[in-house]
PDB file of C-alpha atoms in Angstrom:
ATOM      1  CA  MET A1081     -14.931  17.203   3.293  1.00 92.00           C
ATOM      2  CA  VAL A1082     -12.901  14.316   4.638  1.00 97.00           C
ATOM      3  CA  HIS A1083     -14.309  12.389   7.600  1.00 98.00           C
ATOM      4  CA  HIS A1084     -11.989  10.735  10.121  1.00 98.00           C
ATOM      5  CA  ARG A1085     -13.620   7.632  11.575  1.00 98.00           C
ATOM      6  CA  PHE A1086     -13.068   4.472  13.581  1.00 98.00           C
ATOM      7  CA  ALA A1087     -14.683   1.069  13.211  1.00 98.00           C
ATOM      8  CA  THR A1088     -14.314  -1.987  15.421  1.00 98.00           C
ATOM      9  CA  VAL A1089     -13.527  -5.109  13.398  1.00 98.00           C
ATOM     10  CA  ASP A1090     -13.016  -8.439  15.170  1.00 96.00           C
ATOM     11  CA  GLY A1091     -12.411  -6.525  18.383  1.00 97.00           C
ATOM     12  CA  HIS A1092      -9.792  -4.220  16.838  1.00 98.00           C
ATOM     13  CA  ARG A1093     -10.306  -0.477  16.394  1.00 98.00           C
ATOM     14  CA  LEU A1094      -9.406   0.537  12.849  1.00 98.00           C
ATOM     15  CA  PHE A1095      -9.055   4.153  11.773  1.00 98.00           C
ATOM     16  CA  TYR A1096     -10.113   5.190   8.282  1.00 98.00           C
ATOM     17  CA  ARG A1097     -10.652   8.333   6.245  1.00 98.00           C
ATOM     18  CA  GLU A1098     -13.790   8.623   4.146  1.00 98.00           C
ATOM     19  CA  ALA A1099     -14.946  11.241   1.669  1.00 98.00           C
ATOM     20  CA  GLY A1100     -17.414  11.618  -1.174  1.00 97.00           C
ATOM     21  CA  GLU A1101     -20.949  10.366  -1.547  1.00 96.00           C
ATOM     22  CA  ALA A1102     -21.510   6.658  -0.889  1.00 95.00           C
ATOM     23  CA  SER A1103     -23.726   6.483  -3.982  1.00 94.00           C
ATOM     24  CA  LYS A1104     -20.740   7.211  -6.227  1.00 95.00           C
ATOM     25  CA  PRO A1105     -18.163   4.628  -7.392  1.00 95.00           C
ATOM     26  CA  THR A1106     -15.855   3.631  -4.552  1.00 97.00           C
ATOM     27  CA  ILE A1107     -12.070   3.533  -4.497  1.00 98.00           C
ATOM     28  CA  VAL A1108     -10.223   2.015  -1.540  1.00 98.00           C
ATOM     29  CA  LEU A1109      -6.755   3.430  -0.880  1.00 98.00           C
ATOM     30  CA  LEU A1110      -4.316   0.940   0.672  1.00 98.00           C
ATOM     31  CA  HIS A1111      -1.114   2.401   2.098  1.00 98.00           C
ATOM     32  CA  GLY A1112       2.361   0.937   2.439  1.00 97.00           C
ATOM     33  CA  TYR A1113       5.134   0.751   5.012  1.00 98.00           C
ATOM     34  CA  PRO A1114       5.900   2.711   7.172  1.00 97.00           C
ATOM     35  CA  THR A1115       3.061   5.144   6.647  1.00 97.00           C
ATOM     36  CA  SER A1116      -0.741   5.142   6.961  1.00 98.00           C
ATOM     37  CA  SER A1117      -3.745   6.765   5.333  1.00 98.00           C
ATOM     38  CA  PHE A1118      -1.874   9.989   6.111  1.00 98.00           C
ATOM     39  CA  MET A1119      -0.087   9.472   2.791  1.00 98.00           C
ATOM     40  CA  PHE A1120      -3.415  10.128   1.025  1.00 98.00           C
ATOM     41  CA  ARG A1121      -4.270  13.338   2.907  1.00 97.00           C
ATOM     42  CA  GLU A1122      -3.906  15.526  -0.215  1.00 97.00           C
ATOM     43  CA  LEU A1123      -5.181  12.977  -2.744  1.00 98.00           C
ATOM     44  CA  ILE A1124      -8.513  12.232  -1.063  1.00 98.00           C
ATOM     45  CA  PRO A1125     -10.031  15.725  -1.559  1.00 97.00           C
ATOM     46  CA  ARG A1126      -9.023  15.623  -5.222  1.00 97.00           C
ATOM     47  CA  LEU A1127     -10.985  12.412  -5.766  1.00 97.00           C
ATOM     48  CA  ALA A1128     -13.959  12.998  -3.479  1.00 97.00           C
ATOM     49  CA  GLY A1129     -15.917  15.204  -5.874  1.00 94.00           C
ATOM     50  CA  ASP A1130     -16.600  12.306  -8.222  1.00 94.00           C
ATOM     51  CA  PHE A1131     -15.880   9.218  -6.130  1.00 96.00           C
ATOM     52  CA  HIS A1132     -16.528   7.634  -2.758  1.00 97.00           C
ATOM     53  CA  VAL A1133     -13.108   7.285  -1.121  1.00 98.00           C
ATOM     54  CA  ILE A1134     -12.134   5.019   1.788  1.00 98.00           C
ATOM     55  CA  ALA A1135      -8.589   4.912   3.163  1.00 98.00           C
ATOM     56  CA  PRO A1136      -7.987   2.672   6.197  1.00 98.00           C
ATOM     57  CA  ASP A1137      -4.936   2.410   8.429  1.00 98.00           C
ATOM     58  CA  HIS A1138      -3.797  -1.214   8.578  1.00 98.00           C
ATOM     59  CA  LEU A1139      -3.686  -2.763  12.037  1.00 98.00           C
ATOM     60  CA  GLY A1140      -0.369  -1.802  13.638  1.00 98.00           C
ATOM     61  CA  PHE A1141      -0.099   1.390  11.581  1.00 98.00           C
ATOM     62  CA  GLY A1142      -1.234   4.986  11.848  1.00 97.00           C
ATOM     63  CA  LEU A1143      -4.113   5.562  14.238  1.00 97.00           C
ATOM     64  CA  SER A1144      -5.435   2.001  14.161  1.00 98.00           C
ATOM     65  CA  ASP A1145      -4.935  -0.312  17.122  1.00 97.00           C
ATOM     66  CA  ALA A1146      -1.537  -1.959  17.408  1.00 97.00           C
ATOM     67  CA  PRO A1147      -2.000  -5.056  19.557  1.00 97.00           C
ATOM     68  CA  SER A1148       1.180  -6.847  20.545  1.00 97.00           C
ATOM     69  CA  VAL A1149       2.482  -9.845  18.627  1.00 97.00           C
ATOM     70  CA  GLU A1150       1.309 -11.972  21.559  1.00 97.00           C
ATOM     71  CA  GLN A1151      -2.248 -10.695  21.029  1.00 97.00           C
ATOM     72  CA  PHE A1152      -2.388 -10.799  17.224  1.00 98.00           C
ATOM     73  CA  THR A1153      -0.554 -12.772  14.546  1.00 98.00           C
ATOM     74  CA  TYR A1154       0.623 -10.201  12.020  1.00 98.00           C
ATOM     75  CA  THR A1155       0.576 -11.587   8.495  1.00 98.00           C
ATOM     76  CA  PHE A1156      -0.531 -10.159   5.177  1.00 98.00           C
ATOM     77  CA  ASP A1157      -3.336 -12.717   5.140  1.00 98.00           C
ATOM     78  CA  ALA A1158      -4.569 -11.351   8.466  1.00 98.00           C
ATOM     79  CA  LEU A1159      -4.346  -7.700   7.394  1.00 98.00           C
ATOM     80  CA  ALA A1160      -6.227  -8.438   4.182  1.00 98.00           C
ATOM     81  CA  ASP A1161      -8.923 -10.286   6.140  1.00 98.00           C
ATOM     82  CA  LEU A1162      -9.410  -7.277   8.445  1.00 98.00           C
ATOM     83  CA  THR A1163      -9.656  -4.964   5.436  1.00 98.00           C
ATOM     84  CA  ASN A1164     -12.216  -7.239   3.814  1.00 98.00           C
ATOM     85  CA  ARG A1165     -14.275  -7.313   7.000  1.00 98.00           C
ATOM     86  CA  LEU A1166     -14.077  -3.533   7.326  1.00 98.00           C
ATOM     87  CA  LEU A1167     -15.393  -3.067   3.796  1.00 98.00           C
ATOM     88  CA  ALA A1168     -18.191  -5.541   4.461  1.00 98.00           C
ATOM     89  CA  GLN A1169     -19.107  -3.627   7.620  1.00 97.00           C
ATOM     90  CA  LEU A1170     -19.194  -0.410   5.576  1.00 97.00           C
ATOM     91  CA  ARG A1171     -21.364  -2.210   2.989  1.00 97.00           C
ATOM     92  CA  VAL A1172     -18.873  -1.655   0.190  1.00 97.00           C
ATOM     93  CA  GLU A1173     -19.392  -4.455  -2.323  1.00 96.00           C
ATOM     94  CA  ARG A1174     -17.730  -3.182  -5.516  1.00 96.00           C
ATOM     95  CA  TYR A1175     -14.733  -0.909  -5.615  1.00 97.00           C
ATOM     96  CA  ALA A1176     -11.489   0.036  -7.282  1.00 98.00           C
ATOM     97  CA  ILE A1177      -8.261  -0.275  -5.315  1.00 98.00           C
ATOM     98  CA  TYR A1178      -5.202   1.973  -5.118  1.00 98.00           C
ATOM     99  CA  VAL A1179      -2.268  -0.042  -3.814  1.00 98.00           C
ATOM    100  CA  GLN A1180       1.196   1.092  -2.759  1.00 98.00           C
ATOM    101  CA  ASP A1181       3.985  -0.970  -1.176  1.00 98.00           C
ATOM    102  CA  TYR A1182       2.361  -3.121   1.590  1.00 98.00           C
ATOM    103  CA  GLY A1183      -1.029  -2.140   0.225  1.00 98.00           C
ATOM    104  CA  ALA A1184      -0.320  -4.225  -2.885  1.00 98.00           C
ATOM    105  CA  PRO A1185      -0.226  -7.704  -1.287  1.00 98.00           C
ATOM    106  CA  ILE A1186      -3.263  -6.729   0.774  1.00 98.00           C
ATOM    107  CA  GLY A1187      -5.099  -5.555  -2.339  1.00 98.00           C
ATOM    108  CA  TRP A1188      -4.055  -8.638  -4.328  1.00 98.00           C
ATOM    109  CA  ARG A1189      -5.597 -10.851  -1.653  1.00 98.00           C
ATOM    110  CA  LEU A1190      -8.856  -8.878  -1.799  1.00 98.00           C
ATOM    111  CA  ALA A1191      -8.969  -9.322  -5.573  1.00 98.00           C
ATOM    112  CA  LEU A1192      -8.183 -13.039  -5.438  1.00 98.00           C
ATOM    113  CA  ASN A1193     -10.758 -13.583  -2.718  1.00 97.00           C
ATOM    114  CA  ASN A1194     -13.523 -11.859  -4.683  1.00 97.00           C
ATOM    115  CA  PRO A1195     -12.579 -10.955  -8.275  1.00 98.00           C
ATOM    116  CA  SER A1196     -16.055  -9.659  -9.079  1.00 96.00           C
ATOM    117  CA  ALA A1197     -15.736  -6.968  -6.390  1.00 97.00           C
ATOM    118  CA  ILE A1198     -12.839  -5.210  -8.117  1.00 98.00           C
ATOM    119  CA  THR A1199     -13.757  -2.612 -10.735  1.00 97.00           C
ATOM    120  CA  GLY A1200     -10.199  -1.461 -11.406  1.00 98.00           C
ATOM    121  CA  ILE A1201      -6.688  -1.227  -9.990  1.00 98.00           C
ATOM    122  CA  VAL A1202      -4.322   1.690  -9.516  1.00 98.00           C
ATOM    123  CA  THR A1203      -0.874   0.499  -8.513  1.00 98.00           C
ATOM    124  CA  GLN A1204       1.520   3.232  -7.427  1.00 98.00           C
ATOM    125  CA  ASN A1205       4.806   1.487  -6.797  1.00 98.00           C
ATOM    126  CA  GLY A1206       2.798  -1.494  -5.616  1.00 98.00           C
ATOM    127  CA  ASN A1207       4.618  -4.612  -6.748  1.00 98.00           C
ATOM    128  CA  GLY A1208       3.123  -7.741  -8.316  1.00 98.00           C
ATOM    129  CA  TYR A1209       6.075  -9.286 -10.146  1.00 98.00           C
ATOM    130  CA  GLU A1210       9.499 -10.539  -9.147  1.00 97.00           C
ATOM    131  CA  ALA A1211      10.953  -8.233 -11.783  1.00 98.00           C
ATOM    132  CA  GLY A1212      10.073  -5.307  -9.549  1.00 98.00           C
ATOM    133  CA  PHE A1213      12.334  -6.241  -6.637  1.00 98.00           C
ATOM    134  CA  VAL A1214      15.543  -4.183  -6.494  1.00 97.00           C
ATOM    135  CA  PRO A1215      18.137  -6.671  -5.143  1.00 96.00           C
ATOM    136  CA  SER A1216      20.144  -4.106  -3.157  1.00 94.00           C
ATOM    137  CA  PHE A1217      17.057  -3.444  -1.030  1.00 95.00           C
ATOM    138  CA  TRP A1218      15.453  -6.895  -0.879  1.00 96.00           C
ATOM    139  CA  ASP A1219      18.400  -9.225  -0.386  1.00 95.00           C
ATOM    140  CA  GLY A1220      18.413  -8.459   3.342  1.00 93.00           C
ATOM    141  CA  VAL A1221      14.681  -9.186   3.613  1.00 95.00           C
ATOM    142  CA  TRP A1222      15.068 -12.567   1.921  1.00 96.00           C
ATOM    143  CA  GLU A1223      18.021 -13.412   4.180  1.00 95.00           C
ATOM    144  CA  PHE A1224      15.951 -12.494   7.243  1.00 95.00           C
ATOM    145  CA  HIS A1225      13.185 -14.825   6.089  1.00 95.00           C
ATOM    146  CA  ARG A1226      15.570 -17.703   5.391  1.00 95.00           C
ATOM    147  CA  ASP A1227      17.365 -17.383   8.719  1.00 95.00           C
ATOM    148  CA  ARG A1228      15.664 -15.298  11.392  1.00 95.00           C
ATOM    149  CA  LYS A1229      18.227 -14.668  14.120  1.00 93.00           C
ATOM    150  CA  GLU A1230      19.703 -11.765  16.055  1.00 90.00           C
ATOM    151  CA  LYS A1231      22.039 -10.670  13.245  1.00 90.00           C
ATOM    152  CA  THR A1232      19.457 -10.639  10.451  1.00 92.00           C
ATOM    153  CA  GLU A1233      16.837  -9.145  12.763  1.00 93.00           C
ATOM    154  CA  ALA A1234      19.175  -6.242  13.535  1.00 90.00           C
ATOM    155  CA  GLY A1235      19.333  -5.421   9.842  1.00 87.00           C
ATOM    156  CA  MET A1236      15.565  -5.304   9.639  1.00 94.00           C
ATOM    157  CA  SER A1237      15.308  -3.197  12.790  1.00 94.00           C
ATOM    158  CA  HIS A1238      17.322  -0.497  11.022  1.00 93.00           C
ATOM    159  CA  ALA A1239      14.388  -0.086   8.600  1.00 94.00           C
ATOM    160  CA  MET A1240      12.428   1.434  11.501  1.00 96.00           C
ATOM    161  CA  SER A1241      15.022   4.147  12.170  1.00 97.00           C
ATOM    162  CA  LEU A1242      14.369   7.772  11.310  1.00 97.00           C
ATOM    163  CA  GLU A1243      17.249   7.663   8.842  1.00 97.00           C
ATOM    164  CA  ALA A1244      15.835   4.673   6.967  1.00 97.00           C
ATOM    165  CA  ILE A1245      12.304   6.072   6.870  1.00 98.00           C
ATOM    166  CA  ARG A1246      13.609   9.381   5.523  1.00 98.00           C
ATOM    167  CA  TRP A1247      15.510   7.422   2.851  1.00 98.00           C
ATOM    168  CA  GLN A1248      12.294   5.802   1.663  1.00 97.00           C
ATOM    169  CA  TYR A1249      10.840   9.255   1.009  1.00 98.00           C
ATOM    170  CA  VAL A1250      13.799  10.967  -0.662  1.00 97.00           C
ATOM    171  CA  HIS A1251      15.681   8.190  -2.502  1.00 95.00           C
ATOM    172  CA  GLY A1252      15.371   8.495  -6.256  1.00 94.00           C
ATOM    173  CA  VAL A1253      13.657  11.886  -5.993  1.00 96.00           C
ATOM    174  CA  ALA A1254      15.073  14.506  -8.344  1.00 95.00           C
ATOM    175  CA  ASP A1255      14.460  17.332  -5.867  1.00 95.00           C
ATOM    176  CA  PRO A1256      14.279  16.076  -2.256  1.00 96.00           C
ATOM    177  CA  THR A1257      13.361  19.569  -1.035  1.00 97.00           C
ATOM    178  CA  LEU A1258       9.881  18.914  -2.446  1.00 95.00           C
ATOM    179  CA  VAL A1259       9.299  16.299   0.270  1.00 97.00           C
ATOM    180  CA  ASP A1260       7.959  17.745   3.514  1.00 97.00           C
ATOM    181  CA  PRO A1261      10.090  16.370   6.411  1.00 97.00           C
ATOM    182  CA  THR A1262       6.889  16.171   8.472  1.00 97.00           C
ATOM    183  CA  VAL A1263       6.008  12.932   6.694  1.00 97.00           C
ATOM    184  CA  TRP A1264       8.979  10.894   7.854  1.00 97.00           C
ATOM    185  CA  TRP A1265       8.824  12.301  11.388  1.00 98.00           C
ATOM    186  CA  HIS A1266       5.096  11.452  11.486  1.00 97.00           C
ATOM    187  CA  ASP A1267       5.702   7.871  10.354  1.00 97.00           C
ATOM    188  CA  PHE A1268       8.677   7.406  12.670  1.00 97.00           C
ATOM    189  CA  ALA A1269       6.644   8.536  15.694  1.00 97.00           C
ATOM    190  CA  LEU A1270       3.879   6.008  15.031  1.00 96.00           C
ATOM    191  CA  VAL A1271       6.153   3.118  14.092  1.00 95.00           C
ATOM    192  CA  SER A1272       8.052   3.790  17.343  1.00 95.00           C
ATOM    193  CA  ARG A1273       5.083   3.107  19.605  1.00 94.00           C
ATOM    194  CA  PRO A1274       6.011   0.645  22.386  1.00 94.00           C
ATOM    195  CA  GLY A1275       5.981  -2.905  21.051  1.00 95.00           C
ATOM    196  CA  ASN A1276       5.553  -1.877  17.432  1.00 96.00           C
ATOM    197  CA  ASP A1277       9.069  -2.953  16.526  1.00 96.00           C
ATOM    198  CA  ALA A1278       8.039  -6.579  17.057  1.00 97.00           C
ATOM    199  CA  VAL A1279       4.928  -6.007  14.917  1.00 97.00           C
ATOM    200  CA  GLN A1280       6.968  -4.669  12.022  1.00 97.00           C
ATOM    201  CA  LEU A1281       9.565  -7.436  12.283  1.00 97.00           C
ATOM    202  CA  ASP A1282       6.835 -10.060  11.973  1.00 98.00           C
ATOM    203  CA  LEU A1283       5.519  -8.344   8.846  1.00 98.00           C
ATOM    204  CA  PHE A1284       9.026  -8.072   7.366  1.00 97.00           C
ATOM    205  CA  TYR A1285       9.378 -11.796   7.973  1.00 97.00           C
ATOM    206  CA  ASP A1286       5.986 -12.583   6.422  1.00 97.00           C
ATOM    207  CA  TYR A1287       6.645 -10.513   3.300  1.00 97.00           C
ATOM    208  CA  ALA A1288       8.137 -13.588   1.625  1.00 96.00           C
ATOM    209  CA  SER A1289       4.646 -15.152   1.733  1.00 95.00           C
ATOM    210  CA  ASN A1290       3.646 -12.750  -1.031  1.00 97.00           C
ATOM    211  CA  LEU A1291       5.895 -14.270  -3.691  1.00 96.00           C
ATOM    212  CA  PRO A1292       4.040 -17.630  -3.892  1.00 96.00           C
ATOM    213  CA  LEU A1293       0.891 -15.558  -4.422  1.00 97.00           C
ATOM    214  CA  TYR A1294       2.221 -14.020  -7.647  1.00 98.00           C
ATOM    215  CA  PRO A1295       1.345 -16.910 -10.026  1.00 98.00           C
ATOM    216  CA  LYS A1296      -2.246 -16.819  -8.751  1.00 98.00           C
ATOM    217  CA  LEU A1297      -2.286 -13.051  -9.175  1.00 98.00           C
ATOM    218  CA  HIS A1298      -1.060 -13.296 -12.750  1.00 98.00           C
ATOM    219  CA  GLU A1299      -3.673 -15.933 -13.529  1.00 98.00           C
ATOM    220  CA  TYR A1300      -6.321 -13.589 -12.081  1.00 98.00           C
ATOM    221  CA  PHE A1301      -5.052 -10.838 -14.367  1.00 98.00           C
ATOM    222  CA  ARG A1302      -5.174 -13.082 -17.433  1.00 98.00           C
ATOM    223  CA  ALA A1303      -8.593 -14.520 -16.617  1.00 98.00           C
ATOM    224  CA  HIS A1304     -10.390 -11.342 -15.543  1.00 97.00           C
ATOM    225  CA  GLN A1305      -8.435  -8.573 -17.317  1.00 97.00           C
ATOM    226  CA  PRO A1306      -9.188  -5.909 -14.694  1.00 97.00           C
ATOM    227  CA  PRO A1307      -8.500  -2.353 -15.873  1.00 98.00           C
ATOM    228  CA  LEU A1308      -5.144  -1.339 -14.413  1.00 98.00           C
ATOM    229  CA  LEU A1309      -3.149   1.860 -14.143  1.00 98.00           C
ATOM    230  CA  ALA A1310       0.477   1.533 -13.045  1.00 98.00           C
ATOM    231  CA  VAL A1311       1.852   4.950 -12.112  1.00 98.00           C
ATOM    232  CA  TRP A1312       5.386   4.573 -10.826  1.00 97.00           C
ATOM    233  CA  GLY A1313       8.147   6.775  -9.537  1.00 97.00           C
ATOM    234  CA  GLU A1314      10.936   6.011 -11.978  1.00 96.00           C
ATOM    235  CA  GLY A1315      13.601   6.549  -9.317  1.00 96.00           C
ATOM    236  CA  ASP A1316      12.193   4.013  -6.844  1.00 97.00           C
ATOM    237  CA  GLU A1317      15.026   1.815  -5.561  1.00 95.00           C
ATOM    238  CA  ILE A1318      12.677  -0.510  -3.659  1.00 97.00           C
ATOM    239  CA  PHE A1319      10.331  -1.507  -6.480  1.00 98.00           C
ATOM    240  CA  GLY A1320      12.027  -0.631  -9.747  1.00 97.00           C
ATOM    241  CA  PRO A1321      10.401   0.434 -13.046  1.00 97.00           C
ATOM    242  CA  ALA A1322      10.593  -3.146 -14.353  1.00 98.00           C
ATOM    243  CA  GLY A1323       7.864  -3.956 -11.830  1.00 98.00           C
ATOM    244  CA  ALA A1324       5.562  -1.437 -13.498  1.00 98.00           C
ATOM    245  CA  ARG A1325       6.271  -2.653 -17.024  1.00 98.00           C
ATOM    246  CA  ALA A1326       5.667  -6.277 -15.987  1.00 98.00           C
ATOM    247  CA  PHE A1327       1.911  -5.712 -15.578  1.00 98.00           C
ATOM    248  CA  ALA A1328       1.654  -5.529 -19.376  1.00 98.00           C
ATOM    249  CA  ASP A1329       2.790  -9.171 -19.578  1.00 98.00           C
ATOM    250  CA  ASP A1330      -0.632 -10.303 -18.377  1.00 98.00           C
ATOM    251  CA  LEU A1331      -2.690  -7.155 -18.994  1.00 98.00           C
ATOM    252  CA  PRO A1332      -1.982  -5.926 -22.542  1.00 98.00           C
ATOM    253  CA  ASP A1333      -4.328  -2.951 -22.065  1.00 97.00           C
ATOM    254  CA  ALA A1334      -2.683  -1.796 -18.829  1.00 98.00           C
ATOM    255  CA  LYS A1335      -1.864   1.903 -18.705  1.00 98.00           C
ATOM    256  CA  ILE A1336       1.728   2.321 -17.520  1.00 98.00           C
ATOM    257  CA  HIS A1337       3.253   5.674 -16.601  1.00 98.00           C
ATOM    258  CA  LEU A1338       6.809   6.018 -15.312  1.00 98.00           C
ATOM    259  CA  VAL A1339       7.223   9.409 -13.676  1.00 97.00           C
ATOM    260  CA  PRO A1340      10.736  10.912 -14.022  1.00 95.00           C
ATOM    261  CA  GLY A1341      12.110  12.426 -10.841  1.00 94.00           C
ATOM    262  CA  GLY A1342       9.655  10.537  -8.628  1.00 96.00           C
ATOM    263  CA  GLY A1343      10.452   7.965  -5.971  1.00 97.00           C
ATOM    264  CA  HIS A1344       8.674   5.424  -3.793  1.00 98.00           C
ATOM    265  CA  PHE A1345       6.206   7.917  -2.290  1.00 98.00           C
ATOM    266  CA  LEU A1346       5.181   9.602  -5.504  1.00 97.00           C
ATOM    267  CA  LEU A1347       2.295  11.605  -4.040  1.00 98.00           C
ATOM    268  CA  GLU A1348       4.744  13.731  -2.055  1.00 97.00           C
ATOM    269  CA  THR A1349       6.382  15.164  -5.172  1.00 97.00           C
ATOM    270  CA  ASN A1350       4.032  14.566  -8.127  1.00 97.00           C
ATOM    271  CA  LEU A1351       0.552  14.873  -6.649  1.00 97.00           C
ATOM    272  CA  ASP A1352      -0.927  16.921  -9.496  1.00 97.00           C
ATOM    273  CA  GLU A1353       0.190  14.515 -12.216  1.00 96.00           C
ATOM    274  CA  VAL A1354      -0.747  11.384 -10.300  1.00 97.00           C
ATOM    275  CA  SER A1355      -4.180  12.650  -9.265  1.00 97.00           C
ATOM    276  CA  ARG A1356      -4.932  13.657 -12.862  1.00 97.00           C
ATOM    277  CA  LEU A1357      -3.974  10.208 -14.154  1.00 97.00           C
ATOM    278  CA  ILE A1358      -6.067   8.514 -11.474  1.00 97.00           C
ATOM    279  CA  ARG A1359      -9.122  10.663 -12.132  1.00 96.00           C
ATOM    280  CA  GLU A1360      -8.912   9.986 -15.882  1.00 96.00           C
ATOM    281  CA  PHE A1361      -8.512   6.270 -15.246  1.00 97.00           C
ATOM    282  CA  LEU A1362     -11.363   6.026 -12.741  1.00 95.00           C
ATOM    283  CA  ALA A1363     -13.684   8.014 -15.028  1.00 93.00           C
ATOM    284  CA  GLY A1364     -13.376   5.236 -17.607  1.00 91.00           C
ATOM    285  CA  LEU A1365     -14.342   2.407 -15.242  1.00 88.00           C
ATOM    286  CA  PRO A1366     -17.795   0.810 -15.081  1.00 74.00           C
ATOM    287  CA  ARG A1367     -19.998   2.914 -12.842  1.00 66.00           C
ATOM    288  CA  ARG A1368     -21.371  -0.113 -10.978  1.00 54.00           C
TER     289      ARG A1368
END
């Protein structure tokens, strides 16, 4: 059974899904843009028999609060801090992380803040190396960060359109009919809440803050050698396959699986394969 819960952290109401017995090893699922813990709706029951699963909605996403940019400064540092405080409130001290898209820089900050808390890492199209950036997608983001003005902001605003959100789900997918259109309509509806456009623009702008973090992340990998599974949609045109292979540069024992026919949101098309790989990986981690 999956429980749907809210917790108040620093005055903000955060939604999260929780399943499995708290006495079992914990995995924290961290979603990307433009979705929420909704992306894990089918994965959570497949993990909950053997693991304690927690999947929060980041502030500004899903069913969590979305205070205005005047009320909250949206940065990846701030989102990671809220996640850390939520886990502390839930008394989760050691856990594996599953990171995807935006969930990756949030998860990397959790690991850097407290390396001993992390038992293992599953990265599903969650980037940690410059090699992973596909220029055709990211050039506009870097331009927006270098020169934030009306013209560059308009380009970023397009990323919140229904068309662009649909593209994130179907690009690179061998059979787009496998992707339920409900997912992009669901995400579009929540991203379109009044004032949320300004929230997302601030996070697009702050994304560049993640690149200076990469050398520290790679040093963490080399020093602590956390077990890592990179399972990647081979057709992803946001974070390309080179981003998956790059983890082996610092983690020689990393398990890397490129999934043919899969895209950025791999769970929508390859749930059975991905869940099997994750279960096998988690079963080999230290129990405590």
